[in-house]
CSV table of N, CA and C in Angstrom, one decimal:
chain,number,residue,atom,x,y,z
A,1,MET,N,31.7,0.4,-10.3
A,1,MET,CA,31.0,-0.6,-9.5
A,1,MET,C,31.8,-1.6,-8.8
A,2,THR,N,31.6,-1.8,-7.6
A,2,THR,CA,32.3,-2.9,-6.9
A,2,THR,C,31.5,-4.1,-6.8
A,3,GLN,N,32.0,-5.2,-6.4
A,3,GLN,CA,31.3,-6.5,-6.3
A,3,GLN,C,30.2,-6.4,-5.2
A,4,GLU,N,30.2,-5.4,-4.3
A,4,GLU,CA,29.2,-5.2,-3.3
A,4,GLU,C,28.0,-4.5,-3.9
A,5,TRP,N,28.1,-3.8,-5.0
A,5,TRP,CA,27.0,-3.1,-5.6
A,5,TRP,C,25.8,-4.0,-5.8
A,6,ILE,N,24.6,-3.4,-5.5
A,6,ILE,CA,23.3,-4.1,-5.7
A,6,ILE,C,22.4,-3.3,-6.5
A,7,GLN,N,21.8,-3.9,-7.5
A,7,GLN,CA,20.7,-3.3,-8.3
A,7,GLN,C,19.4,-3.9,-7.8
A,8,HIS,N,18.6,-3.1,-7.2
A,8,HIS,CA,17.3,-3.6,-6.7
A,8,HIS,C,16.2,-3.2,-7.7
A,9,SER,N,15.4,-4.2,-8.1
A,9,SER,CA,14.3,-3.8,-9.0
A,9,SER,C,13.1,-4.6,-8.6
A,10,VAL,N,12.0,-4.0,-9.0
A,10,VAL,CA,10.7,-4.6,-8.7
A,10,VAL,C,9.8,-4.3,-9.9
A,11,ILE,N,9.1,-5.4,-10.4
A,11,ILE,CA,8.1,-5.1,-11.4
A,11,ILE,C,6.7,-5.4,-10.8
A,12,PHE,N,5.7,-4.7,-11.2
A,12,PHE,CA,4.5,-4.8,-10.4
A,12,PHE,C,3.3,-4.3,-11.3
A,13,ASN,N,2.1,-4.7,-10.8
A,13,ASN,CA,0.8,-4.3,-11.3
A,13,ASN,C,0.1,-3.5,-10.2
A,14,LEU,N,-0.6,-2.5,-10.6
A,14,LEU,CA,-1.3,-1.7,-9.6
A,14,LEU,C,-2.8,-2.1,-9.6
A,15,LYS,N,-3.5,-1.8,-8.6
A,15,LYS,CA,-4.9,-2.1,-8.5
A,15,LYS,C,-5.7,-1.0,-9.4
A,16,HIS,N,-5.0,0.1,-9.7
A,16,HIS,CA,-5.6,1.1,-10.5
A,16,HIS,C,-5.5,0.7,-11.9
A,17,LYS,N,-6.4,1.3,-12.7
A,17,LYS,CA,-6.4,1.1,-14.2
A,17,LYS,C,-5.1,1.6,-14.8
A,18,LYS,N,-4.6,0.8,-15.6
A,18,LYS,CA,-3.3,1.1,-16.3
A,18,LYS,C,-3.5,2.5,-17.0
A,19,GLY,N,-2.6,3.4,-16.8
A,19,GLY,CA,-2.6,4.7,-17.4
A,19,GLY,C,-3.5,5.7,-16.7
A,20,SER,N,-4.1,5.3,-15.6
A,20,SER,CA,-5.1,6.2,-14.9
A,20,SER,C,-4.3,7.3,-14.2
A,21,GLU,N,-5.0,8.3,-13.7
A,21,GLU,CA,-4.4,9.4,-12.9
A,21,GLU,C,-3.9,8.8,-11.6
A,22,GLU,N,-4.6,7.8,-11.0
A,22,GLU,CA,-4.2,7.2,-9.8
A,22,GLU,C,-2.9,6.4,-10.0
A,23,ALA,N,-2.7,5.7,-11.1
A,23,ALA,CA,-1.5,5.0,-11.4
A,23,ALA,C,-0.4,6.0,-11.6
A,24,ARG,N,-0.6,7.1,-12.4
A,24,ARG,CA,0.4,8.1,-12.6
A,24,ARG,C,0.8,8.7,-11.3
A,25,GLN,N,-0.1,9.0,-10.4
A,25,GLN,CA,0.3,9.6,-9.1
A,25,GLN,C,1.1,8.6,-8.2
A,26,PHE,N,0.7,7.3,-8.2
A,26,PHE,CA,1.5,6.3,-7.5
A,26,PHE,C,2.9,6.3,-8.0
A,27,LEU,N,3.1,6.3,-9.3
A,27,LEU,CA,4.5,6.2,-9.8
A,27,LEU,C,5.3,7.5,-9.5
A,28,ALA,N,4.6,8.6,-9.6
A,28,ALA,CA,5.3,9.9,-9.3
A,28,ALA,C,5.6,10.0,-7.8
A,29,ASP,N,4.7,9.6,-7.0
A,29,ASP,CA,5.0,9.6,-5.5
A,29,ASP,C,6.1,8.7,-5.2
A,30,GLY,N,6.1,7.5,-5.8
A,30,GLY,CA,7.1,6.5,-5.5
A,30,GLY,C,8.5,7.1,-5.9
A,31,GLN,N,8.6,7.7,-7.0
A,31,GLN,CA,9.9,8.3,-7.5
A,31,GLN,C,10.3,9.4,-6.5
A,32,GLU,N,9.4,10.3,-6.2
A,32,GLU,CA,9.7,11.4,-5.3
A,32,GLU,C,10.2,10.9,-3.9
A,33,ILE,N,9.4,10.0,-3.3
A,33,ILE,CA,9.6,9.6,-2.0
A,33,ILE,C,10.9,8.7,-1.9
A,34,LEU,N,10.9,7.7,-2.7
A,34,LEU,CA,12.0,6.7,-2.6
A,34,LEU,C,13.4,7.2,-3.0
A,35,SER,N,13.3,8.0,-4.1
A,35,SER,CA,14.6,8.6,-4.5
A,35,SER,C,15.2,9.7,-3.6
A,36,SER,N,14.4,10.1,-2.7
A,36,SER,CA,14.9,11.1,-1.7
A,36,SER,C,15.6,10.5,-0.5
A,37,ILE,N,15.6,9.1,-0.4
A,37,ILE,CA,16.4,8.4,0.6
A,37,ILE,C,17.9,8.5,0.2
A,38,PRO,N,18.7,9.0,1.1
A,38,PRO,CA,20.1,9.3,0.7
A,38,PRO,C,20.9,8.2,0.1
A,39,VAL,N,20.7,7.0,0.4
A,39,VAL,CA,21.5,5.9,-0.1
A,39,VAL,C,21.0,5.4,-1.4
A,40,VAL,N,19.9,5.8,-1.9
A,40,VAL,CA,19.3,5.4,-3.2
A,40,VAL,C,20.1,6.1,-4.3
A,41,LYS,N,20.5,5.4,-5.3
A,41,LYS,CA,21.2,5.9,-6.5
A,41,LYS,C,20.5,5.4,-7.7
A,42,ASN,N,20.4,6.3,-8.7
A,42,ASN,CA,19.9,6.0,-10.0
A,42,ASN,C,18.5,5.4,-10.0
A,43,PHE,N,17.6,6.0,-9.2
A,43,PHE,CA,16.2,5.5,-9.2
A,43,PHE,C,15.6,5.8,-10.6
A,44,ARG,N,14.9,4.8,-11.0
A,44,ARG,CA,14.1,4.9,-12.3
A,44,ARG,C,12.7,4.3,-12.2
A,45,VAL,N,11.8,4.8,-12.9
A,45,VAL,CA,10.5,4.3,-13.0
A,45,VAL,C,10.3,3.8,-14.5
A,46,TYR,N,9.8,2.6,-14.6
A,46,TYR,CA,9.6,2.1,-16.0
A,46,TYR,C,8.2,1.6,-16.3
A,47,ARG,N,7.9,1.7,-17.5
A,47,ARG,CA,6.6,1.0,-18.0
A,47,ARG,C,7.1,-0.2,-18.7
A,48,GLN,N,6.7,-1.4,-18.2
A,48,GLN,CA,7.1,-2.7,-18.7
A,48,GLN,C,6.4,-2.9,-20.1
A,49,VAL,N,7.1,-3.3,-21.1
A,49,VAL,CA,6.5,-3.5,-22.4
A,49,VAL,C,6.7,-4.9,-23.1
A,50,SER,N,7.4,-5.8,-22.4
A,50,SER,CA,7.6,-7.1,-23.0
A,50,SER,C,6.3,-7.9,-23.0
A,51,ALA,N,6.1,-8.6,-24.1
A,51,ALA,CA,5.0,-9.5,-24.3
A,51,ALA,C,5.2,-10.8,-23.5
A,52,LYS,N,6.4,-11.0,-22.9
A,52,LYS,CA,6.7,-12.2,-22.3
A,52,LYS,C,6.3,-12.3,-20.8
A,53,ASN,N,5.7,-11.2,-20.3
A,53,ASN,CA,5.1,-11.2,-19.0
A,53,ASN,C,4.0,-10.2,-18.9
A,54,ASP,N,3.2,-10.3,-17.9
A,54,ASP,CA,2.0,-9.4,-17.8
A,54,ASP,C,2.1,-8.3,-16.7
A,55,TYR,N,3.3,-8.0,-16.3
A,55,TYR,CA,3.5,-6.9,-15.4
A,55,TYR,C,3.4,-5.5,-16.1
A,56,ASP,N,3.1,-4.5,-15.4
A,56,ASP,CA,2.9,-3.2,-16.1
A,56,ASP,C,4.0,-2.2,-15.8
A,57,TYR,N,4.6,-2.1,-14.6
A,57,TYR,CA,5.5,-1.1,-14.2
A,57,TYR,C,6.7,-1.6,-13.5
A,58,GLY,N,7.7,-0.8,-13.4
A,58,GLY,CA,8.9,-1.2,-12.7
A,58,GLY,C,9.6,0.0,-12.0
A,59,PHE,N,10.2,-0.3,-10.8
A,59,PHE,CA,11.0,0.6,-10.1
A,59,PHE,C,12.4,-0.1,-10.1
A,60,SER,N,13.5,0.7,-10.3
A,60,SER,CA,14.8,0.2,-10.2
A,60,SER,C,15.7,1.2,-9.5
A,61,MET,N,16.7,0.7,-8.7
A,61,MET,CA,17.6,1.6,-8.0
A,61,MET,C,18.8,0.9,-7.7
A,62,GLU,N,19.9,1.6,-7.3
A,62,GLU,CA,21.2,1.0,-7.0
A,62,GLU,C,21.7,1.4,-5.7
A,63,PHE,N,22.4,0.5,-5.1
A,63,PHE,CA,23.0,0.7,-3.8
A,63,PHE,C,24.5,0.3,-3.8
A,64,ALA,N,25.3,1.0,-3.1
A,64,ALA,CA,26.8,0.7,-3.2
A,64,ALA,C,27.2,-0.6,-2.5
A,65,ASN,N,26.3,-1.0,-1.5
A,65,ASN,CA,26.7,-2.3,-0.8
A,65,ASN,C,25.4,-2.8,-0.1
A,66,GLN,N,25.6,-3.9,0.6
A,66,GLN,CA,24.5,-4.5,1.4
A,66,GLN,C,24.1,-3.6,2.5
A,67,GLU,N,25.0,-2.9,3.1
A,67,GLU,CA,24.6,-2.0,4.2
A,67,GLU,C,23.7,-0.9,3.8
A,68,GLU,N,24.0,-0.3,2.6
A,68,GLU,CA,23.1,0.7,2.1
A,68,GLU,C,21.8,0.2,1.8
A,69,TYR,N,21.7,-1.0,1.2
A,69,TYR,CA,20.5,-1.7,0.9
A,69,TYR,C,19.6,-1.9,2.1
A,70,GLU,N,20.3,-2.3,3.2
A,70,GLU,CA,19.5,-2.6,4.5
A,70,GLU,C,19.1,-1.2,5.1
A,71,THR,N,19.9,-0.2,4.9
A,71,THR,CA,19.5,1.2,5.4
A,71,THR,C,18.3,1.6,4.7
A,72,TYR,N,18.2,1.4,3.4
A,72,TYR,CA,17.1,1.8,2.6
A,72,TYR,C,15.8,1.0,3.1
A,73,ASN,N,15.9,-0.3,3.2
A,73,ASN,CA,14.8,-1.1,3.7
A,73,ASN,C,14.3,-0.7,5.0
A,74,ALA,N,15.1,-0.2,5.9
A,74,ALA,CA,14.7,0.2,7.3
A,74,ALA,C,14.3,1.7,7.3
A,75,HIS,N,14.6,2.4,6.3
A,75,HIS,CA,14.4,3.9,6.3
A,75,HIS,C,12.9,4.2,6.5
A,76,PRO,N,12.6,5.2,7.4
A,76,PRO,CA,11.2,5.5,7.6
A,76,PRO,C,10.4,5.9,6.4
A,77,LEU,N,11.0,6.6,5.4
A,77,LEU,CA,10.3,6.9,4.2
A,77,LEU,C,9.9,5.7,3.4
A,78,HIS,N,10.8,4.7,3.4
A,78,HIS,CA,10.5,3.4,2.6
A,78,HIS,C,9.4,2.6,3.4
A,79,THR,N,9.6,2.5,4.7
A,79,THR,CA,8.6,1.7,5.4
A,79,THR,C,7.2,2.3,5.4
A,80,ALA,N,7.1,3.6,5.4
A,80,ALA,CA,5.9,4.3,5.4
A,80,ALA,C,5.3,4.2,3.9
A,81,PHE,N,6.1,4.3,2.9
A,81,PHE,CA,5.5,4.1,1.6
A,81,PHE,C,5.0,2.7,1.4
A,82,VAL,N,5.7,1.7,1.9
A,82,VAL,CA,5.3,0.3,1.8
A,82,VAL,C,3.9,0.1,2.5
A,83,GLN,N,3.9,0.6,3.7
A,83,GLN,CA,2.6,0.4,4.5
A,83,GLN,C,1.5,1.2,4.0
A,84,GLU,N,1.7,2.5,3.6
A,84,GLU,CA,0.6,3.3,3.3
A,84,GLU,C,0.2,3.3,1.8
A,85,ARG,N,1.1,3.0,0.9
A,85,ARG,CA,0.8,3.0,-0.5
A,85,ARG,C,0.9,1.6,-1.2
A,86,TRP,N,2.1,1.0,-1.0
A,86,TRP,CA,2.4,-0.3,-1.7
A,86,TRP,C,1.4,-1.4,-1.3
A,87,VAL,N,1.2,-1.6,0.0
A,87,VAL,CA,0.3,-2.7,0.4
A,87,VAL,C,-1.2,-2.4,-0.1
A,88,THR,N,-1.6,-1.2,-0.2
A,88,THR,CA,-3.0,-0.9,-0.5
A,88,THR,C,-3.2,-0.7,-2.0
A,89,GLU,N,-2.1,-0.4,-2.8
A,89,GLU,CA,-2.3,0.0,-4.2
A,89,GLU,C,-1.7,-1.0,-5.2
A,90,VAL,N,-0.8,-1.9,-4.7
A,90,VAL,CA,-0.1,-2.8,-5.6
A,90,VAL,C,-0.9,-4.2,-5.6
A,91,GLU,N,-1.2,-4.7,-6.7
A,91,GLU,CA,-1.9,-5.9,-6.9
A,91,GLU,C,-1.0,-7.1,-6.7
A,92,ARG,N,0.1,-7.0,-7.4
A,92,ARG,CA,1.1,-8.1,-7.3
A,92,ARG,C,2.5,-7.6,-7.8
A,93,PHE,N,3.5,-8.3,-7.4
A,93,PHE,CA,4.9,-7.8,-7.8
A,93,PHE,C,5.9,-8.9,-7.7
A,94,LEU,N,7.0,-8.7,-8.4
A,94,LEU,CA,8.2,-9.6,-8.3
A,94,LEU,C,9.4,-8.7,-8.1
A,95,GLU,N,10.1,-9.1,-7.1
A,95,GLU,CA,11.3,-8.3,-6.7
A,95,GLU,C,12.6,-9.1,-7.1
A,96,ILE,N,13.5,-8.4,-7.7
A,96,ILE,CA,14.8,-9.0,-8.2
A,96,ILE,C,15.9,-8.1,-7.8
A,97,ASP,N,16.9,-8.7,-7.2
A,97,ASP,CA,18.2,-8.0,-6.8
A,97,ASP,C,19.3,-8.6,-7.5
A,98,TYR,N,20.1,-7.7,-8.1
A,98,TYR,CA,21.3,-8.2,-8.9
A,98,TYR,C,22.6,-7.7,-8.2
A,99,GLN,N,23.6,-8.5,-8.4
A,99,GLN,CA,25.0,-8.2,-8.0
A,99,GLN,C,25.9,-8.6,-9.1
A,100,LEU,N,27.0,-7.9,-9.3
A,100,LEU,CA,28.0,-8.3,-10.3
A,100,LEU,C,28.9,-9.4,-9.7
């Protein structure tokens, strides 16, 4: 990893009931769609289990540098997922980006 490396993560709650088929489908679709963007590395889907916050799920991915991160943000698959799924199905979220 270089100093430019970025780990992008987001924890979130869905409008769907936790553990429902709709929630499962959202997580599966998110993984399939977002991990298919060429600059995305090490995409992971998590179930959040800490008692210290009340979020339910997480997505995490890595980028080699800021340019790749910006490419991801502007990619048509990402923007479509945000507009068509994220805005309509996510209740609330917290986004965190890390760099070494």
